[in-house]
GROMACS .gro file of C-alpha atoms in nm:
model
  252
    1MET     CA    1  -0.012   0.001  -0.001
    2PHE     CA    2   0.149   0.316  -0.130
    3TYR     CA    3  -0.017   0.637   0.014
    4GLY     CA    4  -0.347   0.469   0.001
    5THR     CA    5  -0.288   0.298  -0.339
    6GLU     CA    6  -0.292  -0.084  -0.342
    7LEU     CA    7  -0.098  -0.236  -0.644
    8THR     CA    8  -0.095  -0.620  -0.721
    9CYS     CA    9   0.252  -0.605  -0.894
   10ARG     CA   10   0.561  -0.544  -0.642
   11LEU     CA   11   0.776  -0.449  -0.934
   12MET     CA   12   0.832  -0.089  -1.069
   13LEU     CA   13   1.004  -0.012  -1.374
   14GLY     CA   14   1.236   0.257  -1.475
   15THR     CA   15   1.199   0.378  -1.825
   16ALA     CA   16   1.547   0.527  -1.932
   17GLN     CA   17   1.806   0.376  -2.141
   18TYR     CA   18   1.587   0.146  -2.347
   19PRO     CA   19   1.706   0.109  -2.710
   20SER     CA   20   1.372   0.241  -2.845
   21PRO     CA   21   1.068   0.339  -2.764
   22ALA     CA   22   0.886   0.014  -2.912
   23VAL     CA   23   1.096  -0.209  -2.668
   24LEU     CA   24   1.058   0.024  -2.361
   25ARG     CA   25   0.645  -0.041  -2.457
   26GLU     CA   26   0.699  -0.403  -2.483
   27ALA     CA   27   0.900  -0.463  -2.173
   28ILE     CA   28   0.645  -0.248  -1.977
   29ALA     CA   29   0.368  -0.468  -2.077
   30ALA     CA   30   0.581  -0.791  -2.034
   31SER     CA   31   0.678  -0.704  -1.696
   32GLY     CA   32   0.308  -0.644  -1.583
   33VAL     CA   33   0.426  -0.349  -1.368
   34GLU     CA   34   0.153  -0.066  -1.264
   35VAL     CA   35   0.422   0.211  -1.159
   36ILE     CA   36   0.704   0.341  -1.395
   37THR     CA   37   0.925   0.599  -1.330
   38MET     CA   38   1.035   0.928  -1.542
   39SER     CA   39   1.307   1.185  -1.521
   40LEU     CA   40   1.202   1.564  -1.614
   41ARG     CA   41   1.535   1.677  -1.608
   42ARG     CA   42   1.696   1.425  -1.793
   43GLU     CA   43   1.428   1.434  -2.100
   44GLY     CA   44   1.547   1.462  -2.446
   45PRO     CA   45   1.412   1.685  -2.702
   46ASP     CA   46   1.137   1.446  -2.793
   47GLY     CA   47   1.029   1.469  -2.403
   48ALA     CA   48   0.623   1.557  -2.494
   49ALA     CA   49   0.640   1.270  -2.725
   50PHE     CA   50   0.797   1.027  -2.445
   51ARG     CA   51   0.543   1.138  -2.181
   52ASP     CA   52   0.257   1.047  -2.427
   53LEU     CA   53   0.417   0.698  -2.458
   54LEU     CA   54   0.437   0.657  -2.105
   55SER     CA   55   0.072   0.803  -2.037
   56GLN     CA   56  -0.065   0.563  -2.298
   57SER     CA   57   0.100   0.247  -2.105
   58GLY     CA   58  -0.171   0.225  -1.844
   59CYS     CA   59   0.061   0.245  -1.562
   60ARG     CA   60   0.074   0.511  -1.278
   61ILE     CA   61   0.356   0.731  -1.362
   62LEU     CA   62   0.591   0.811  -1.060
   63PRO     CA   63   0.796   1.118  -1.161
   64ASN     CA   64   1.120   1.168  -1.015
   65THR     CA   65   1.369   1.442  -0.955
   66ALA     CA   66   1.681   1.248  -1.083
   67GLY     CA   67   1.972   1.482  -1.172
   68CYS     CA   68   1.864   1.746  -0.890
   69GLN     CA   69   2.158   1.873  -0.677
   70THR     CA   70   1.986   2.087  -0.442
   71ALA     CA   71   1.661   2.086  -0.260
   72SER     CA   72   1.524   2.394  -0.419
   73GLU     CA   73   1.594   2.237  -0.767
   74ALA     CA   74   1.411   1.923  -0.640
   75VAL     CA   75   1.107   2.116  -0.505
   76THR     CA   76   1.088   2.306  -0.830
   77THR     CA   77   1.107   1.970  -1.061
   78ALA     CA   78   0.832   1.838  -0.833
   79HIS     CA   79   0.609   2.106  -0.895
   80MET     CA   80   0.652   2.064  -1.297
   81ALA     CA   81   0.614   1.697  -1.249
   82ARG     CA   82   0.251   1.767  -1.042
   83GLU     CA   83   0.150   2.004  -1.314
   84LEU     CA   84   0.249   1.766  -1.619
   85PHE     CA   85   0.103   1.461  -1.487
   86GLY     CA   86  -0.147   1.558  -1.233
   87THR     CA   87  -0.033   1.320  -0.983
   88PRO     CA   88   0.093   1.418  -0.613
   89TRP     CA   89   0.342   1.133  -0.621
   90ILE     CA   90   0.703   1.216  -0.668
   91LYS     CA   91   1.025   1.023  -0.633
   92LEU     CA   92   1.258   1.229  -0.467
   93GLU     CA   93   1.624   1.235  -0.558
   94VAL     CA   94   1.872   1.498  -0.438
   95THR     CA   95   2.224   1.386  -0.555
   96GLY     CA   96   2.512   1.449  -0.333
   97HIS     CA   97   2.802   1.259  -0.447
   98ALA     CA   98   2.924   1.268  -0.815
   99ASP     CA   99   3.103   0.914  -0.823
  100THR     CA  100   2.815   0.723  -0.654
  101LEU     CA  101   2.523   0.930  -0.712
  102GLN     CA  102   2.456   0.893  -0.314
  103PRO     CA  103   2.189   1.115  -0.206
  104ASP     CA  104   2.270   1.420   0.012
  105PRO     CA  105   2.085   1.360   0.335
  106PHE     CA  106   2.044   1.729   0.442
  107ALA     CA  107   1.896   1.829   0.115
  108LEU     CA  108   1.693   1.524   0.107
  109VAL     CA  109   1.518   1.621   0.420
  110GLU     CA  110   1.482   1.968   0.344
  111ALA     CA  111   1.312   1.912   0.030
  112ALA     CA  112   1.104   1.600   0.168
  113ARG     CA  113   0.978   1.847   0.429
  114ILE     CA  114   0.846   2.100   0.181
  115LEU     CA  115   0.714   1.891  -0.046
  116CYS     CA  116   0.513   1.688   0.205
  117ALA     CA  117   0.388   1.993   0.348
  118ASP     CA  118   0.270   2.117   0.002
  119GLY     CA  119   0.046   1.774  -0.024
  120PHE     CA  120   0.294   1.573  -0.235
  121ASP     CA  121   0.312   1.204  -0.156
  122VAL     CA  122   0.705   1.181  -0.157
  123PHE     CA  123   0.893   0.870  -0.246
  124PRO     CA  124   1.220   0.947  -0.136
  125TYR     CA  125   1.553   0.770  -0.267
  126THR     CA  126   1.760   0.712   0.033
  127THR     CA  127   2.031   0.478   0.172
  128GLU     CA  128   1.992   0.239   0.455
  129ASP     CA  129   2.074   0.462   0.731
  130LEU     CA  130   1.830   0.445   0.980
  131ILE     CA  131   1.846   0.813   1.151
  132LEU     CA  132   1.812   0.956   0.779
  133GLY     CA  133   1.513   0.733   0.742
  134GLU     CA  134   1.378   0.846   1.075
  135LYS     CA  135   1.404   1.225   0.976
  136LEU     CA  136   1.228   1.137   0.638
  137VAL     CA  137   0.949   1.008   0.807
  138GLU     CA  138   0.941   1.284   1.048
  139ALA     CA  139   0.900   1.470   0.738
  140GLY     CA  140   0.578   1.352   0.617
  141CYS     CA  141   0.730   1.046   0.410
  142ARG     CA  142   0.512   0.719   0.416
  143VAL     CA  143   0.737   0.535   0.181
  144LEU     CA  144   1.131   0.475   0.194
  145MET     CA  145   1.324   0.402  -0.102
  146PRO     CA  146   1.684   0.276   0.023
  147TRP     CA  147   1.937   0.182  -0.249
  148GLY     CA  148   2.103  -0.167  -0.263
  149ALA     CA  149   2.371  -0.031  -0.420
  150PRO     CA  150   2.477   0.301  -0.630
  151ILE     CA  151   2.266   0.359  -0.914
  152GLY     CA  152   2.350   0.155  -1.234
  153SER     CA  153   2.604  -0.060  -1.029
  154GLY     CA  154   2.444  -0.378  -1.041
  155ARG     CA  155   2.603  -0.482  -0.740
  156GLY     CA  156   2.275  -0.614  -0.566
  157LEU     CA  157   2.206  -0.581  -0.189
  158ARG     CA  158   2.551  -0.449  -0.097
  159ASN     CA  159   2.490  -0.411   0.265
  160ILE     CA  160   2.266  -0.678   0.348
  161ASP     CA  161   2.294  -0.628   0.762
  162GLY     CA  162   2.220  -0.256   0.713
  163LEU     CA  163   1.912  -0.334   0.477
  164ARG     CA  164   1.782  -0.611   0.735
  165ALA     CA  165   1.809  -0.353   1.014
  166MET     CA  166   1.600  -0.098   0.819
  167ARG     CA  167   1.326  -0.349   0.723
  168ALA     CA  168   1.311  -0.442   1.092
  169HIS     CA  169   1.307  -0.112   1.235
  170PHE     CA  170   1.050   0.066   0.975
  171THR     CA  171   0.779  -0.226   1.026
  172ASP     CA  172   0.509  -0.001   0.913
  173ILE     CA  173   0.659   0.197   0.643
  174PRO     CA  174   0.683   0.048   0.301
  175LEU     CA  175   1.019   0.001   0.161
  176VAL     CA  176   1.113  -0.023  -0.200
  177ILE     CA  177   1.486  -0.131  -0.276
  178ASP     CA  178   1.579   0.122  -0.565
  179ALA     CA  179   1.894   0.145  -0.737
  180GLY     CA  180   2.188  -0.120  -0.795
  181ILE     CA  181   1.976  -0.440  -0.839
  182GLY     CA  182   2.144  -0.594  -1.167
  183ALA     CA  183   1.961  -0.963  -1.181
  184PRO     CA  184   1.617  -1.115  -1.131
  185SER     CA  185   1.798  -1.321  -0.825
  186GLN     CA  186   1.917  -0.988  -0.634
  187ALA     CA  187   1.529  -0.887  -0.682
  188ALA     CA  188   1.383  -1.184  -0.536
  189HIS     CA  189   1.663  -1.165  -0.234
  190ALA     CA  190   1.511  -0.857  -0.136
  191MET     CA  191   1.175  -0.966  -0.157
  192GLU     CA  192   1.278  -1.266   0.054
  193MET     CA  193   1.402  -1.030   0.323
  194GLY     CA  194   1.051  -0.863   0.322
  195PHE     CA  195   1.080  -0.549   0.131
  196ASP     CA  196   0.762  -0.417  -0.009
  197ALA     CA  197   0.861  -0.396  -0.360
  198VAL     CA  198   1.158  -0.344  -0.597
  199LEU     CA  199   1.258  -0.099  -0.878
  200ALA     CA  200   1.452  -0.183  -1.186
  201ASN     CA  201   1.597   0.000  -1.459
  202THR     CA  202   1.932  -0.038  -1.609
  203ALA     CA  203   1.934  -0.405  -1.567
  204VAL     CA  204   1.630  -0.442  -1.751
  205ALA     CA  205   1.697  -0.144  -2.005
  206ARG     CA  206   2.049  -0.266  -2.118
  207ALA     CA  207   1.972  -0.621  -2.128
  208VAL     CA  208   2.055  -0.797  -2.475
  209ASP     CA  209   1.660  -0.872  -2.438
  210PRO     CA  210   1.505  -0.600  -2.242
  211VAL     CA  211   1.175  -0.748  -2.297
  212ALA     CA  212   1.254  -1.130  -2.167
  213MET     CA  213   1.459  -0.950  -1.893
  214ALA     CA  214   1.151  -0.735  -1.768
  215ALA     CA  215   0.927  -1.065  -1.752
  216ALA     CA  216   1.194  -1.215  -1.559
  217PHE     CA  217   1.210  -0.936  -1.302
  218ALA     CA  218   0.857  -0.949  -1.269
  219LYS     CA  219   0.856  -1.351  -1.218
  220ALA     CA  220   1.144  -1.324  -0.952
  221VAL     CA  221   0.999  -1.033  -0.755
  222ALA     CA  222   0.655  -1.225  -0.721
  223ALA     CA  223   0.855  -1.544  -0.634
  224GLY     CA  224   1.051  -1.357  -0.384
  225HIS     CA  225   0.748  -1.213  -0.182
  226GLU     CA  226   0.553  -1.560  -0.185
  227ALA     CA  227   0.863  -1.723  -0.029
  228PHE     CA  228   0.880  -1.449   0.221
  229ARG     CA  229   0.472  -1.503   0.289
  230ALA     CA  230   0.545  -1.854   0.320
  231GLY     CA  231   0.826  -1.849   0.590
  232LEU     CA  232   1.180  -1.917   0.484
  233MET     CA  233   1.392  -2.188   0.675
  234PRO     CA  234   1.644  -2.020   0.925
  235PRO     CA  235   1.995  -2.066   0.799
  236ARG     CA  236   2.200  -2.324   1.054
  237ASP     CA  237   2.523  -2.356   1.149
  238MET     CA  238   2.542  -2.739   1.130
  239ALA     CA  239   2.390  -3.006   0.922
  240SER     CA  240   2.037  -3.114   0.978
  241ALA     CA  241   1.919  -3.431   0.821
  242SER     CA  242   1.614  -3.398   0.606
  243THR     CA  243   1.557  -3.802   0.734
  244PRO     CA  244   1.595  -3.845   1.112
  245ILE     CA  245   1.799  -4.148   1.218
  246PHE     CA  246   1.564  -4.190   1.520
  247GLY     CA  247   1.296  -4.459   1.431
  248MET     CA  248   1.517  -4.581   1.124
  249ALA     CA  249   1.500  -4.974   1.069
  250GLU     CA  250   1.787  -5.170   1.141
  251LEU     CA  251   1.880  -5.385   0.878
  252SER     CA  252   2.120  -5.688   0.939
   0.00000   0.00000   0.00000
């Protein structure tokens, strides 16, 4: 449940870097996603046509503020997105580090506070830092989007312990793994840990077959969530025979 909206698909799909609009359209359909993201600041000259293509997908659009480096830039971009798409949803990104694209925690909280007070439903792209997460929730965010690894790195869940701690701490806040996911198996792992959704972009868009990869991610996310609900067995330090010795027949 994201800001009162219940979704059936727990995969979200980014729309950048696809080889063609046709491939993007097919990937969206193959994935079965209900939410797609779009960056306003990184649009090309055909931005209006691209927005029309996404609007025709039937998905809910989650505009994002990718490329913004200050709170004021992010707030301005969010207002533009609300006017263009008629949605209060905004994925809030404020870049603080050029190499890792790690969010600026101070600007992120400042922008979140302004946007939440202005009626936006904010999806902040953050790290697994618990204090930062608390500050974002205090600012009014009802969803958190921690990274698995730096954007586009494909390294998966780099800080397993930190992400587990975040999931255990924010029991009532939907958590979406955003960034760094490079394979369907990594997406499944995130869902097995109890996260509510996964956002994928580069791993799908840059695949040899983006349409097939989109379908694979959808299956992996669904399988991971079902496994979490079913109850995964806890890891053991020692072997435990699946067939117990006690009660076995003695053959002579």
